[in-house]
Short mmCIF file of C-alpha atoms in Angstrom, two decimals:
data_model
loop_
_atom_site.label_atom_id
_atom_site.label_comp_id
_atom_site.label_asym_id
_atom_site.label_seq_id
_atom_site.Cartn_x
_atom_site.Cartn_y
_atom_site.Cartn_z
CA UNK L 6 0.00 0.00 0.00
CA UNK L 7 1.24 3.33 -0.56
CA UNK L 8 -0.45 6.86 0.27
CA UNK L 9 -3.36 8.31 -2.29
CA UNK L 10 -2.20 10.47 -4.97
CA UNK L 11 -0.88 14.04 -3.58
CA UNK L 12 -0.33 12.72 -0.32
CA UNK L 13 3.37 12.12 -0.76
CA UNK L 14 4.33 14.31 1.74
CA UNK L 15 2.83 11.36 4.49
CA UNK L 16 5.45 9.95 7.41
CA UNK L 17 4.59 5.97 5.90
CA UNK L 18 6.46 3.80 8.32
CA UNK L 19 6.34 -0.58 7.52
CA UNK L 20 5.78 -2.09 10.70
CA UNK L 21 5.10 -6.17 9.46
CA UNK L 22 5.44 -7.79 6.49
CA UNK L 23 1.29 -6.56 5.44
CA UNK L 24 2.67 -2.77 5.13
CA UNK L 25 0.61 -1.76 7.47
CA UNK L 26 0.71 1.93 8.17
CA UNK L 27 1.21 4.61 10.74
CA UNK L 28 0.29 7.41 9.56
CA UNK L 29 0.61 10.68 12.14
CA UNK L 30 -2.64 12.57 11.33
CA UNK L 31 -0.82 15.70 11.05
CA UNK L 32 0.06 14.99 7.64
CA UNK L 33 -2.36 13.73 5.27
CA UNK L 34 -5.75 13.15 4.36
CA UNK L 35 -9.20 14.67 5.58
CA UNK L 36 -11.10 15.52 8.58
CA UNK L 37 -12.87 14.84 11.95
CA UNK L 38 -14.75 12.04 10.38
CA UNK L 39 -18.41 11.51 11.05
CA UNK L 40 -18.40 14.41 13.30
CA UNK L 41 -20.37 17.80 13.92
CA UNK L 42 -19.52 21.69 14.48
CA UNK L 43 -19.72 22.15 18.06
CA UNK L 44 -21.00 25.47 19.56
CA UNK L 45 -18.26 28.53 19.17
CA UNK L 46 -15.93 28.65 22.48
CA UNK L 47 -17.56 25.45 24.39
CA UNK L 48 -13.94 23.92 24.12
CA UNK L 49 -11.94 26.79 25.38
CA UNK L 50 -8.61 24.26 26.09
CA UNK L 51 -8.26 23.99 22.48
CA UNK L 52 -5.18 25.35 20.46
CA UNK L 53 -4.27 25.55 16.79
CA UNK L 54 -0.55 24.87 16.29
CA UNK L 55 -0.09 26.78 12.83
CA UNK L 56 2.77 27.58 10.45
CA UNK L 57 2.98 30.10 7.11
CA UNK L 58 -0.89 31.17 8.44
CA UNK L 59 -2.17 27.49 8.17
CA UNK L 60 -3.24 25.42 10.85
CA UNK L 61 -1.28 21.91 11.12
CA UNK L 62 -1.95 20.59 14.08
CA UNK L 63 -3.76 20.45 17.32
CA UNK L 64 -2.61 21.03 21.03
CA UNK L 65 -4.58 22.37 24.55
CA UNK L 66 -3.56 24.84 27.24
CA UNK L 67 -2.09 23.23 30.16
CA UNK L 68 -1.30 25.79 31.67
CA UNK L 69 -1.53 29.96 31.31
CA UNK L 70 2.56 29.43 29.90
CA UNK L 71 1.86 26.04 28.28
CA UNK L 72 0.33 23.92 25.75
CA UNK L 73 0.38 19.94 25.40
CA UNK L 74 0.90 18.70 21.50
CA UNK L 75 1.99 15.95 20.16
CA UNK L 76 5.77 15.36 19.31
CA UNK L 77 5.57 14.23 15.78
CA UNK L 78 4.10 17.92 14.95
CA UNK L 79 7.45 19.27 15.11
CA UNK L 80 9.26 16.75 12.75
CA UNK L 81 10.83 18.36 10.06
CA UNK L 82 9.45 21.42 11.76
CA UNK L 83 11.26 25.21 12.75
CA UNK L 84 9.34 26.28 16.04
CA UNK L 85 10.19 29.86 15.57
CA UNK L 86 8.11 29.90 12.63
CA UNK L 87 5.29 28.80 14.22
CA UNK L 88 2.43 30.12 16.01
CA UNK L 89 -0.08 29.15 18.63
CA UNK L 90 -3.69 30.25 18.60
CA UNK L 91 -5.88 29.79 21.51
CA UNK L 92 -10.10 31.35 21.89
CA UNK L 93 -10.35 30.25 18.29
CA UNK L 94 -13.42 28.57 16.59
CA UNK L 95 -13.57 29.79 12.71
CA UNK L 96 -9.54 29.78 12.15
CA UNK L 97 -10.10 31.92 9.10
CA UNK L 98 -12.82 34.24 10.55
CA UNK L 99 -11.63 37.25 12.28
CA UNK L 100 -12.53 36.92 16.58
CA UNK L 101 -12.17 39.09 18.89
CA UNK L 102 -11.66 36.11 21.08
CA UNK L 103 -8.44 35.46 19.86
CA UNK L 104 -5.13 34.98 21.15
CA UNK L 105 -1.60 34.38 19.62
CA UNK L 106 1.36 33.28 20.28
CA UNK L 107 5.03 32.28 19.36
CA UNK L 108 6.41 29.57 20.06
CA UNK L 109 9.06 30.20 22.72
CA UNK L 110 9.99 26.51 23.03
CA UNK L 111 9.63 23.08 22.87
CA UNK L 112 10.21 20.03 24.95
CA UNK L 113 10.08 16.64 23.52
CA UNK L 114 9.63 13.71 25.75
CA UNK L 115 13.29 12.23 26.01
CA UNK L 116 12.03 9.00 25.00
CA UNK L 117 9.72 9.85 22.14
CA UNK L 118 10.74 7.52 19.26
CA UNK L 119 9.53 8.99 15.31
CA UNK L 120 9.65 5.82 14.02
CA UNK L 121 7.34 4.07 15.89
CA UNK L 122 5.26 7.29 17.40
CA UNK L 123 6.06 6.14 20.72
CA UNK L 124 5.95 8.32 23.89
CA UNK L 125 4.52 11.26 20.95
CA UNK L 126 4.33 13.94 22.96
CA UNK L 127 5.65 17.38 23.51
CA UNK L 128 4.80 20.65 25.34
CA UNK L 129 5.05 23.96 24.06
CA UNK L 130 5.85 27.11 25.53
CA UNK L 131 4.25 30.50 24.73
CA UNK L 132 5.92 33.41 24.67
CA UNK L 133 4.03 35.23 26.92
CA UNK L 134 0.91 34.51 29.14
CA UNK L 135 -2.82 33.65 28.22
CA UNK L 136 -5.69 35.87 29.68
CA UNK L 137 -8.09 33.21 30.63
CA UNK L 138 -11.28 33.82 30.66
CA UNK L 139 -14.83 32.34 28.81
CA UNK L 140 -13.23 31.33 25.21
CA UNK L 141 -9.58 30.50 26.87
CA UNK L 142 -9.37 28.25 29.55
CA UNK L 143 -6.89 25.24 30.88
CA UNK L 144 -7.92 21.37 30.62
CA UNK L 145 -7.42 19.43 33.47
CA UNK L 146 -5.37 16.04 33.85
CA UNK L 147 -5.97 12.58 34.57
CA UNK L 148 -4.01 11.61 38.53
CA UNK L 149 -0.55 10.72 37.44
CA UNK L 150 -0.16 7.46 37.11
CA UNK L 151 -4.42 7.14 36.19
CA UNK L 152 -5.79 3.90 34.74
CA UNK L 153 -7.18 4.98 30.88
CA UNK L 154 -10.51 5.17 30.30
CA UNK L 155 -12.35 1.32 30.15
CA UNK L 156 -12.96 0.06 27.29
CA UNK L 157 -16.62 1.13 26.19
CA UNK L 158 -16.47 4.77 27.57
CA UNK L 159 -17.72 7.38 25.53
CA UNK L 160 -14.92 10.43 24.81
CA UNK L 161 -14.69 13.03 22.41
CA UNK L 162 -11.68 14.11 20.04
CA UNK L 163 -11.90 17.38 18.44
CA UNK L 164 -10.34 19.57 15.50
CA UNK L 165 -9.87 21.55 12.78
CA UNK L 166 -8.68 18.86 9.99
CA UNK L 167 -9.63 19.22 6.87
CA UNK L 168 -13.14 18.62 5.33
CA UNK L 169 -11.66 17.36 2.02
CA UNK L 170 -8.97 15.64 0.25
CA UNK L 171 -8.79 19.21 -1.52
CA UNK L 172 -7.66 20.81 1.81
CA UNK L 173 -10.55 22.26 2.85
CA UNK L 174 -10.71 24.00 6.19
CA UNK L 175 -13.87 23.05 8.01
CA UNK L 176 -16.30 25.56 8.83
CA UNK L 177 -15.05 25.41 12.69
CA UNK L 178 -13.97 23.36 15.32
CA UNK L 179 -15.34 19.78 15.10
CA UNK L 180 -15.52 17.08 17.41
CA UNK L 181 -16.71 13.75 17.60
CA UNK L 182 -18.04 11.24 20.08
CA UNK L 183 -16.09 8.02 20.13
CA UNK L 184 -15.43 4.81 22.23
CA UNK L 185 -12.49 3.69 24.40
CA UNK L 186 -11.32 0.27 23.13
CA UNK L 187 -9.33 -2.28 24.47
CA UNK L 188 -5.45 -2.20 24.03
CA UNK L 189 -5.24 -5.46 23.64
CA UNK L 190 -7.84 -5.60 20.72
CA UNK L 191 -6.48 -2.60 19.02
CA UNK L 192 -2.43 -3.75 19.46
CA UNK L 193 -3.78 -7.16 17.49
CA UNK L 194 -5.31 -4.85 14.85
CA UNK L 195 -1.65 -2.99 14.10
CA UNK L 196 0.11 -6.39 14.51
CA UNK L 197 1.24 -5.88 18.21
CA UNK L 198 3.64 -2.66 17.19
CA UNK L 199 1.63 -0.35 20.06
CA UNK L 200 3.60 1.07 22.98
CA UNK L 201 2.10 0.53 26.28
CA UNK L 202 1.33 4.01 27.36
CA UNK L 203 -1.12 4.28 24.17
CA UNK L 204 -5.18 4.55 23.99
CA UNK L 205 -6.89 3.63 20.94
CA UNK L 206 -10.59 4.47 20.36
CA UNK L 207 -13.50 3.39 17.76
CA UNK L 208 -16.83 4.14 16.40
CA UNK L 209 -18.72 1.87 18.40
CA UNK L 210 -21.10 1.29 15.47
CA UNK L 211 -20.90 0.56 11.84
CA UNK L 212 -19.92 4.37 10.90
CA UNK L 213 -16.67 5.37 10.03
CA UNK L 214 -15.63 7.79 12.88
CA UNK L 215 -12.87 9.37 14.83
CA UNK L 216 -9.86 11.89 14.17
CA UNK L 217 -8.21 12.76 10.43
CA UNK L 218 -5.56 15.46 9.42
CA UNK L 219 -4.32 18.03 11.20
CA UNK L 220 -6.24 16.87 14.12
CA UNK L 221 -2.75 15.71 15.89
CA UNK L 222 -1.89 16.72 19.23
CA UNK L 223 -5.54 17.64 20.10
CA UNK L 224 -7.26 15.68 23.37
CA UNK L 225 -9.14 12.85 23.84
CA UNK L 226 -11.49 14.30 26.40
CA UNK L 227 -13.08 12.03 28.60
CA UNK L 228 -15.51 13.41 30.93
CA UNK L 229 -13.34 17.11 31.87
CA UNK L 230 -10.30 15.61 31.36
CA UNK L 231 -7.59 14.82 29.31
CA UNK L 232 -6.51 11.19 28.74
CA UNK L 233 -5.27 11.14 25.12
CA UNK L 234 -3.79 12.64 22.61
CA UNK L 235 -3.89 12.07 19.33
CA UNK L 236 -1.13 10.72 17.69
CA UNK L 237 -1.73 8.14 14.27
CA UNK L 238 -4.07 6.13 12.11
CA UNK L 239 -4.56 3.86 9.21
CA UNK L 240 -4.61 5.53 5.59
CA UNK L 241 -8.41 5.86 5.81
CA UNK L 242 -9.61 8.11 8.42
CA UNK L 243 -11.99 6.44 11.03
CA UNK L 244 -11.46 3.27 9.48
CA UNK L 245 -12.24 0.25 11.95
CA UNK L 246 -9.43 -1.85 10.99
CA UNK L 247 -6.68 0.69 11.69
CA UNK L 248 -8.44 1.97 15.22
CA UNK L 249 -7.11 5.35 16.07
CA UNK L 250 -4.16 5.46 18.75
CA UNK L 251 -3.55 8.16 21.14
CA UNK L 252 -0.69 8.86 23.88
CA UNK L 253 -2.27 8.13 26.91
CA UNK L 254 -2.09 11.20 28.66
CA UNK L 255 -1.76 9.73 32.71
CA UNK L 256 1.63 8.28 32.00
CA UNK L 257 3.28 11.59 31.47
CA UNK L 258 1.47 13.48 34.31
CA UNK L 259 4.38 13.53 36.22
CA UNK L 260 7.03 14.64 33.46
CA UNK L 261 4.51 17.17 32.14
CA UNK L 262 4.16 19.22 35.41
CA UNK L 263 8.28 18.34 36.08
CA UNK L 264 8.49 20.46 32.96
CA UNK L 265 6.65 23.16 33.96
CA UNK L 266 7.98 23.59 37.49
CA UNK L 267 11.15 23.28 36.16
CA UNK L 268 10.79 26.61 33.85
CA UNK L 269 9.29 28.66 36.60
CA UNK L 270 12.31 28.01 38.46
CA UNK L 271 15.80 30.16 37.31
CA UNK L 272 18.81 27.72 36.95
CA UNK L 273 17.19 24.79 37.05
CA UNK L 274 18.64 22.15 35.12
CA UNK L 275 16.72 21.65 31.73
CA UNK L 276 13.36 19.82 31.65
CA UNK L 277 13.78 16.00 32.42
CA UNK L 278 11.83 13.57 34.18
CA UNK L 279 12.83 14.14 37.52
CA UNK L 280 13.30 11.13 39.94
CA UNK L 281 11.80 13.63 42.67
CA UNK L 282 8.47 12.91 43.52
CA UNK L 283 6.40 16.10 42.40
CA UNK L 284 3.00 17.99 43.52
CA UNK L 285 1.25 18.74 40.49
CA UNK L 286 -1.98 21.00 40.59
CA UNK L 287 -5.03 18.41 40.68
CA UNK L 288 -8.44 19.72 39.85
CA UNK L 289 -11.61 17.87 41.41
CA UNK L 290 -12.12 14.03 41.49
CA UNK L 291 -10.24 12.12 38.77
CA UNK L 292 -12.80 11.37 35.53
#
């Protein structure tokens, strides 16, 4: 198998004999699939992670300095050139709503891997601070160290990948339901290749459903929280065979607010995992 016509630009990685792909959805292909508008500024965490004025991936605001994304965004990628747009709904409407941003740096995970997507997560630092308020607002975390979601729970992904193979931008920021499914299940559907600290989701019916293009980096929001974030797919977008996989978001709790802590702090010593046990903010019951 090899990506559709005009979609050679795709990350195509052969992980068993079958070809069967990882594709990051930052890359290639179409949109929130099978999923609906929501209403303007209900997801206030969201964040569009854009470069040369168009949007190419996803990411939420961890914190007023901070925003969670997913490492594969930034393959291939000059951060300085890139901007980070929070109160948004209509990315090519003018709103008052609207905040942006530079990008004033970015910390991989140490042990993210590009060739298999593992650990595919980063966090990005603005260059100055949000103004929270009704259409800009933080999204909470799972406990560190959370179970994911069980398998059968209803989430939601949301985005602003593209409506068409033509690069269309969609009309706003769409989201759609989907269902937590078993690791085990979906690690026999990509031949075993899936990292432990992963989350894959499905339809939960016969429609085609789930996250597309440009939709990397953006949550998987379970009840208020975060617990994924999206990271890769098959070639077909919401395709059942290929279930979507997401980092799972609780097993970088720790190293996320180690980060953060870290920066606030002057002469600290970069932004590892620390072996230190840290007090991260925790917001209400875990979900």
């Amino acid at each position: 198998m090899v990506p559709r016509a005009g979609h050679w630009g795709c990350l195509v990685l052969e992980v068993t004999a079958a070809l069967i792909q990882l594709i990051p959805s930052g890359c290639c292909g179409s949109l929130i699939t099978g999923g609906h508008e929501v209403t303007p500024h209900s997801r206030p965490y969201m964040v569009s992670v854009s470069f040369e004025g168009r949007h190419h991936c996803g990411g939420f605001l961890l914190h007023v300095h901070w925003v969670v994304s997913a490492a594969h965004c930034f393959n291939d990628r000059d951060p300085s050139t890139g901007l980070l747009v929070l109160g948004a709904h209509a990315l090519l409407k003018p709103e008052p709503t609207r905040q942006v941003f530079s990008i004033a740096a970015v910390v991989r995970h140490p042990s993210y891997q590009p060739t298999t997507q593992a650990n595919d997560i980063c966090l990005l630092r603005l260059n100055g601070s949000a103004v929270l308020g009704p259409a800009v607002q933080v999204l909470g975390l799972p406990r560190r160290g959370a179970r994911p979601p069980l398998a059968g729970r209803r989430c939601r992904v949301s985005g602003w990948g593209f409506v068409s193979d033509f690069e269309e931008p969609p009309p706003g920021l769409m989201e759609a339901e989907v269902q937590v499914l078993d690791l085990n299940v979906c690690n026999s559907s990509w031949q075993g290749q899936l990292s432990p600290a992963t989350l894959c989701t499905r339809s939960g019916d016969h429609k085609w459903r789930g996250f597309c293009s440009a939709d990397s980096g953006g949550p998987l929001v379970c009840g208020s929280r975060a617990h994924g974030l999206v990271s890769f797919s098959g070639l077909w977008c919401g395709d059942p065979k290929t279930p979507d996989v997401y980092t799972q978001v609780s097993a970088f709790v720790a190293w996320m607010w180690d980060v953060v802590w870290r920066s606030s702090f002057p002469g600290s010593s970069g932004c590892s995992v620390s072996n230190v046990t840290i007090s991260a903010p925790y917001w209400g019951r875990d979900e």
